[in-house]
Amino acid sequence: MKPIHDIFPLITQPARVVITMHQKPDGDAMGSALGLCGFLKKLGHEVAVISPTNWASWLNWMPGCDGVLNYEKHHDRSAELLNKADYLFCLDFNVFHRTKNLAPLLADATCVKVLIDHHEQPDTASFNYGISDITKSSTCEMVYDFIVASGHDKLIDAGIAKCLYSGVVTDTGSFRFSSTHASVHRMVARLMETEFDHSLVHSNLYDNFLENRLRFIGHVLSNRMEFIYEYNTALIAISKQDLLKYEIKTGDTEGLVNYPLSVKGIELVGFVIDRDEERKWSFRSKRHFDCNTFARKYFNGGGHYNASGGNSKDHLAQTVEHFRQAVIENEYLLVDKKKS
């Protein structure tokens, strides 16, 4: 994989570009894709954005989101665009299997492939150009860096700024996480010079749900959250019946994994949802517990040091028990013996 800056001279000439992201895209995935899309269109490129799956309805307000293709609904059109593409930009994922059923098409595409991502252990052999930087707060920050380094930061308008700002806000926990370096605040200051309404962006991201989600959260916190204090760990396990009862849609569980971290002494949170084809895990930690290694070792996953995900084909009760045993095995990392 050649350095990302080597592609700058190439993108000055209009071409056909496809941008994609991981399945079930979040604010950072969608924001970075649409922000880059807006930028490349200003350079004269013909750009299409393809999501491997559907996405949360609270992302629909983003400029350009109405033009994003859902591969699960538009197989033929997506394949046609990939077949004709000169460049493929892959954002917020570092290995093709994170794009679910779209993965074979990406792997077989003969166009130039570009990676922009901040997750650990990228599959660099699959990309012609790219950058992978785990110290970055978000892929949106990296897209911003890409635009600035290419010498075209004056092309950033309010629409692009809204998208990039959204990804930074969501991936930093509203600037809470340790990845929020000074560079993030400098970026935000530059974006706000476009005079977009940042208060409205926050409202679109966090005040854009239905009543059923609020009642679902109350049910989860009252009946599905368990604290395992002897291991400084919390567990939330959501059944398929819970999802059906409260009519939970894609994106409605976003952020729930972070709730137990507000409890004093909790260092690790395991959050599992019983999906149709598999059980989806999310992990969050404070400070010194490595969620990425934990997810890779026990749940076929990975991600960031303090935030990662995984999956399991086991039934819900089985995978929950597996989590409990994994926590016991990691007692030496979760419990400070000096304080016990």
Coordinates of C-alpha atoms in Angstrom, one line a residue:
M1 CA 0.0 0.0 0.0
K2 CA 1.6 3.3 -1.1
P3 CA 1.3 6.4 1.0
I4 CA -2.0 8.3 0.7
H5 CA -0.2 11.5 -0.5
D6 CA 1.0 9.7 -3.6
I7 CA -2.6 9.8 -4.9
F8 CA -2.9 13.6 -4.7
P9 CA -1.6 14.2 -8.3
L10 CA -3.9 11.6 -9.7
I11 CA -7.2 13.0 -8.3
T12 CA -6.7 16.3 -10.0
Q13 CA -8.1 14.7 -13.2
P14 CA -11.9 13.9 -13.2
A15 CA -12.7 10.2 -12.8
R16 CA -15.4 7.8 -11.8
V17 CA -15.2 7.2 -8.0
V18 CA -17.0 4.8 -5.7
I19 CA -16.9 5.4 -1.9
T20 CA -18.0 2.7 0.6
M21 CA -17.9 2.0 4.3
H22 CA -18.6 -0.8 6.8
Q23 CA -21.9 -2.4 7.2
K24 CA -24.5 -0.7 9.4
P25 CA -22.7 2.6 9.0
D26 CA -22.5 4.9 12.0
G27 CA -22.0 8.7 12.1
D28 CA -18.3 8.4 11.4
A29 CA -18.7 6.0 8.5
M30 CA -21.5 7.9 6.8
G31 CA -20.1 11.3 7.7
S32 CA -16.7 10.6 6.2
A33 CA -18.2 9.0 3.1
L34 CA -20.5 12.0 2.4
G35 CA -17.8 14.5 3.3
L36 CA -15.3 13.0 0.9
C37 CA -18.1 12.6 -1.7
G38 CA -18.8 16.4 -1.5
F39 CA -15.2 17.2 -1.8
L40 CA -14.5 14.9 -4.8
K41 CA -17.5 16.2 -6.6
K42 CA -16.1 19.7 -6.3
L43 CA -13.0 18.5 -8.0
G44 CA -15.1 17.4 -10.9
H45 CA -15.3 13.6 -10.2
E46 CA -18.4 11.5 -10.8
V47 CA -19.0 10.0 -7.4
A48 CA -21.3 7.3 -6.0
V49 CA -21.5 6.2 -2.4
I50 CA -22.5 2.6 -1.6
S51 CA -23.4 1.3 1.8
P52 CA -23.2 -2.5 2.3
T53 CA -26.4 -2.4 4.3
N54 CA -29.1 -0.1 5.5
W55 CA -28.3 2.6 8.1
A56 CA -30.0 4.4 11.0
S57 CA -32.7 6.8 10.0
W58 CA -31.2 9.5 12.1
L59 CA -28.4 9.8 9.6
N60 CA -30.8 10.7 6.7
W61 CA -30.5 14.5 7.3
M62 CA -26.8 14.5 6.2
P63 CA -26.2 16.3 2.9
G64 CA -26.1 13.7 0.2
C65 CA -27.5 10.9 2.2
D66 CA -30.5 10.6 0.0
G67 CA -28.2 9.6 -2.9
V68 CA -26.5 6.7 -1.0
L69 CA -27.1 3.2 -2.5
N70 CA -28.0 0.3 -0.1
Y71 CA -26.2 -2.7 -1.7
E72 CA -28.8 -5.1 -0.2
K73 CA -31.5 -3.4 -2.2
H74 CA -29.4 -2.3 -5.3
H75 CA -27.1 -5.2 -6.2
D76 CA -27.0 -4.7 -9.9
R77 CA -26.5 -0.9 -9.8
S78 CA -23.8 -1.2 -7.2
A79 CA -22.0 -3.9 -9.2
E80 CA -22.3 -1.7 -12.3
L81 CA -20.8 1.3 -10.6
L82 CA -17.9 -0.8 -9.2
N83 CA -17.2 -2.3 -12.5
K84 CA -16.9 1.1 -14.2
A85 CA -15.0 2.8 -11.3
D86 CA -11.5 4.2 -11.7
Y87 CA -11.1 4.6 -7.9
L88 CA -12.6 2.9 -4.9
F89 CA -12.3 4.7 -1.5
C90 CA -12.8 2.4 1.5
L91 CA -13.6 4.4 4.7
D92 CA -13.8 3.4 8.3
F93 CA -13.0 -0.3 7.9
N94 CA -9.7 -2.0 7.2
V95 CA -10.7 -5.5 5.9
F96 CA -13.3 -6.3 3.3
H97 CA -15.3 -8.8 5.4
R98 CA -16.6 -5.8 7.4
T99 CA -18.7 -4.9 4.4
K100 CA -20.7 -8.2 4.7
N101 CA -22.1 -9.4 1.3
L102 CA -20.4 -6.5 -0.6
A103 CA -17.0 -7.9 0.3
P104 CA -16.5 -10.2 -2.8
L105 CA -17.3 -7.3 -5.2
L106 CA -14.8 -5.1 -3.5
A107 CA -12.1 -7.7 -3.5
D108 CA -12.7 -8.5 -7.2
A109 CA -12.8 -4.8 -8.3
T110 CA -10.0 -4.0 -10.7
C111 CA -9.9 -0.2 -10.0
V112 CA -7.4 1.6 -7.8
K113 CA -8.3 1.0 -4.2
V114 CA -7.7 3.6 -1.5
L115 CA -7.9 3.1 2.3
I116 CA -8.6 5.8 4.9
D117 CA -9.2 4.2 8.3
H118 CA -8.2 4.3 12.0
H119 CA -8.7 0.7 13.1
E120 CA -5.9 -1.7 14.1
Q121 CA -4.3 -4.3 11.9
P122 CA -5.4 -3.2 8.3
D123 CA -5.2 -5.5 5.4
T124 CA -2.8 -3.3 3.5
A125 CA -2.2 -5.9 0.8
S126 CA -5.7 -5.2 -0.5
F127 CA -5.2 -1.5 -1.2
N128 CA -3.1 0.4 -3.7
Y129 CA -2.9 3.6 -1.6
G130 CA -3.9 4.5 1.8
I131 CA -3.4 5.5 5.4
S132 CA -4.2 3.7 8.6
D133 CA -3.7 5.7 11.8
I134 CA -5.1 4.4 15.1
T135 CA -4.2 7.6 16.9
K136 CA -6.9 9.5 15.0
S137 CA -10.2 10.3 16.6
S138 CA -12.2 9.3 13.6
T139 CA -12.2 8.6 9.9
C140 CA -13.9 12.0 9.5
E141 CA -10.8 13.6 11.0
M142 CA -8.7 11.7 8.5
V143 CA -10.8 12.8 5.5
Y144 CA -10.4 16.3 6.7
D145 CA -6.6 15.8 6.9
F146 CA -6.8 14.3 3.4
I147 CA -8.5 17.4 2.0
V148 CA -6.1 19.8 3.7
A149 CA -3.0 17.9 2.7
S150 CA -4.2 17.8 -0.9
G151 CA -4.1 21.6 -0.9
H152 CA -7.9 22.0 -1.4
D153 CA -9.1 23.0 2.1
K154 CA -10.9 26.0 0.6
L155 CA -13.4 23.7 -1.0
I156 CA -14.8 22.7 2.4
D157 CA -18.3 24.2 2.5
A158 CA -21.0 24.0 5.1
G159 CA -22.4 20.8 3.7
I160 CA -19.0 19.0 3.9
A161 CA -18.4 20.5 7.3
K162 CA -21.7 19.1 8.7
C163 CA -20.8 15.6 7.6
L164 CA -17.2 15.7 9.0
Y165 CA -18.3 17.3 12.2
S166 CA -20.9 14.7 12.8
G167 CA -18.4 11.8 12.5
V168 CA -16.0 13.5 14.9
V169 CA -18.7 14.2 17.5
T170 CA -20.1 10.6 17.4
D171 CA -16.7 8.9 17.4
T172 CA -15.2 11.0 20.2
G173 CA -18.3 10.7 22.4
S174 CA -18.9 14.4 22.0
F175 CA -15.1 15.0 22.5
R176 CA -14.9 12.9 25.7
F177 CA -12.6 10.1 24.6
S178 CA -8.8 10.2 24.8
S179 CA -8.4 10.3 21.0
T180 CA -9.7 13.9 21.1
H181 CA -6.3 15.6 20.6
A182 CA -5.6 19.2 20.0
S183 CA -5.8 18.6 16.2
V184 CA -9.5 17.6 16.6
H185 CA -10.3 21.0 18.1
R186 CA -8.3 22.8 15.5
M187 CA -10.3 20.9 12.8
V188 CA -13.6 21.8 14.4
A189 CA -12.6 25.5 14.6
R190 CA -11.9 25.4 10.8
L191 CA -15.2 23.6 10.0
M192 CA -17.2 26.1 12.1
E193 CA -15.8 28.9 9.9
T194 CA -18.2 27.7 7.2
E195 CA -20.9 28.9 9.6
F196 CA -23.0 25.7 9.7
D197 CA -25.4 25.3 12.7
H198 CA -23.6 22.9 15.0
S199 CA -26.4 23.0 17.5
L200 CA -28.8 21.7 14.8
V201 CA -26.3 19.0 13.9
H202 CA -26.3 17.8 17.6
S203 CA -30.1 17.8 17.6
N204 CA -30.2 15.8 14.4
L205 CA -27.8 13.2 15.9
Y206 CA -29.2 12.9 19.4
D207 CA -32.8 14.3 19.4
N208 CA -34.1 12.4 16.4
F209 CA -35.6 9.2 17.8
L210 CA -39.1 7.9 18.5
E211 CA -40.8 7.2 21.9
N212 CA -40.3 3.4 21.6
R213 CA -36.6 3.8 21.8
L214 CA -36.8 5.7 25.0
R215 CA -39.0 3.1 26.6
F216 CA -36.7 0.4 25.2
I217 CA -33.7 2.1 26.9
G218 CA -35.7 2.1 30.2
H219 CA -36.4 -1.6 29.9
V220 CA -32.8 -2.4 29.1
L221 CA -31.4 -0.4 32.0
S222 CA -34.0 -1.9 34.4
N223 CA -34.0 -5.5 33.3
R224 CA -31.1 -6.3 31.0
M225 CA -28.1 -4.6 32.7
E226 CA -26.0 -6.6 35.2
F227 CA -23.0 -5.4 37.2
I228 CA -20.3 -7.9 38.0
Y229 CA -18.5 -5.8 40.6
E230 CA -15.9 -8.4 41.6
Y231 CA -14.4 -8.0 38.1
N232 CA -15.3 -4.3 37.6
T233 CA -17.4 -5.3 34.6
A234 CA -20.9 -4.7 33.4
L235 CA -23.0 -6.8 31.0
I236 CA -26.0 -5.9 28.9
A237 CA -27.7 -8.8 26.9
I238 CA -30.6 -8.0 24.7
S239 CA -32.8 -10.7 23.3
K240 CA -34.5 -10.9 19.9
Q241 CA -37.9 -10.7 21.8
D242 CA -36.8 -7.3 23.2
L243 CA -36.1 -6.0 19.8
L244 CA -39.4 -7.1 18.4
K245 CA -41.4 -5.9 21.4
Y246 CA -40.1 -2.4 21.1
E247 CA -39.9 -2.4 17.3
I248 CA -36.2 -1.6 17.4
K249 CA -34.6 -0.5 14.1
T250 CA -31.1 -0.1 12.9
G251 CA -29.3 2.6 15.0
D252 CA -31.8 2.5 17.9
T253 CA -29.2 0.7 20.1
E254 CA -26.5 3.2 19.4
G255 CA -24.7 4.5 22.5
L256 CA -26.4 2.1 24.9
V257 CA -23.1 0.3 25.5
N258 CA -21.6 3.4 27.1
Y259 CA -24.2 3.8 29.9
P260 CA -22.6 1.4 32.4
L261 CA -19.3 3.3 32.1
S262 CA -20.8 6.1 34.2
V263 CA -20.8 3.8 37.2
K264 CA -17.9 4.2 39.5
G265 CA -15.4 1.4 39.3
I266 CA -16.6 -0.2 36.1
E267 CA -13.7 -0.8 33.7
L268 CA -15.3 -3.0 31.0
V269 CA -18.7 -3.2 29.4
G270 CA -19.9 -6.1 27.3
F271 CA -23.0 -5.5 25.2
V272 CA -24.6 -8.2 23.1
I273 CA -27.7 -8.2 20.8
D274 CA -29.4 -11.3 19.6
R275 CA -29.6 -10.7 15.8
D276 CA -31.1 -13.2 13.4
E277 CA -27.9 -14.6 11.9
E278 CA -25.6 -14.0 14.9
R279 CA -25.0 -12.4 18.2
K280 CA -23.3 -9.0 17.9
W281 CA -21.0 -7.8 20.6
S282 CA -19.8 -4.3 21.5
F283 CA -17.1 -3.7 24.1
R284 CA -16.1 -0.4 25.9
S285 CA -13.5 0.2 28.5
K286 CA -11.8 2.9 30.5
R287 CA -8.1 3.6 30.4
H288 CA -6.0 0.5 30.5
F289 CA -8.2 -2.5 29.4
D290 CA -7.5 -3.4 25.7
C291 CA -10.9 -4.1 24.1
N292 CA -9.4 -4.7 20.7
T293 CA -7.3 -7.7 22.0
F294 CA -10.2 -9.0 24.0
A295 CA -12.6 -8.9 21.0
R296 CA -10.1 -10.5 18.7
K297 CA -9.2 -13.3 21.2
Y298 CA -12.7 -14.3 22.3
F299 CA -15.3 -12.9 19.8
N300 CA -13.9 -12.9 16.2
G301 CA -13.7 -9.1 16.3
G302 CA -11.5 -6.1 16.9
G303 CA -11.5 -2.3 16.7
H304 CA -9.9 0.2 19.0
Y305 CA -8.2 -0.1 22.3
N306 CA -11.2 1.2 24.3
A307 CA -14.0 0.4 21.9
S308 CA -14.4 -2.7 19.8
G309 CA -16.9 -5.2 18.5
G310 CA -17.3 -8.9 17.8
N311 CA -19.8 -11.6 17.0
S312 CA -20.7 -15.1 17.9
K313 CA -22.8 -17.9 16.2
D314 CA -23.6 -19.3 19.7
H315 CA -27.1 -18.8 21.2
L316 CA -27.5 -15.8 23.4
A317 CA -27.1 -17.7 26.7
Q318 CA -24.0 -19.5 25.4
T319 CA -22.2 -16.4 24.2
V320 CA -23.1 -14.6 27.5
E321 CA -21.5 -17.5 29.4
H322 CA -18.5 -17.3 27.2
F323 CA -18.2 -13.6 28.0
R324 CA -18.3 -14.4 31.8
Q325 CA -15.5 -16.9 31.5
A326 CA -13.4 -14.5 29.4
V327 CA -13.9 -11.9 32.1
I328 CA -12.7 -14.3 34.7
E329 CA -9.6 -15.1 32.6
N330 CA -8.8 -11.4 32.5
E331 CA -9.3 -10.7 36.2
Y332 CA -5.6 -9.7 36.4
L333 CA -6.3 -6.9 34.0
L334 CA -9.6 -5.8 35.4
V335 CA -9.0 -5.8 39.1
D336 CA -6.4 -3.7 40.8
K337 CA -5.1 -6.0 43.6
K338 CA -3.6 -3.0 45.4
K339 CA -7.1 -1.6 46.0
S340 CA -8.8 -4.9 47.0

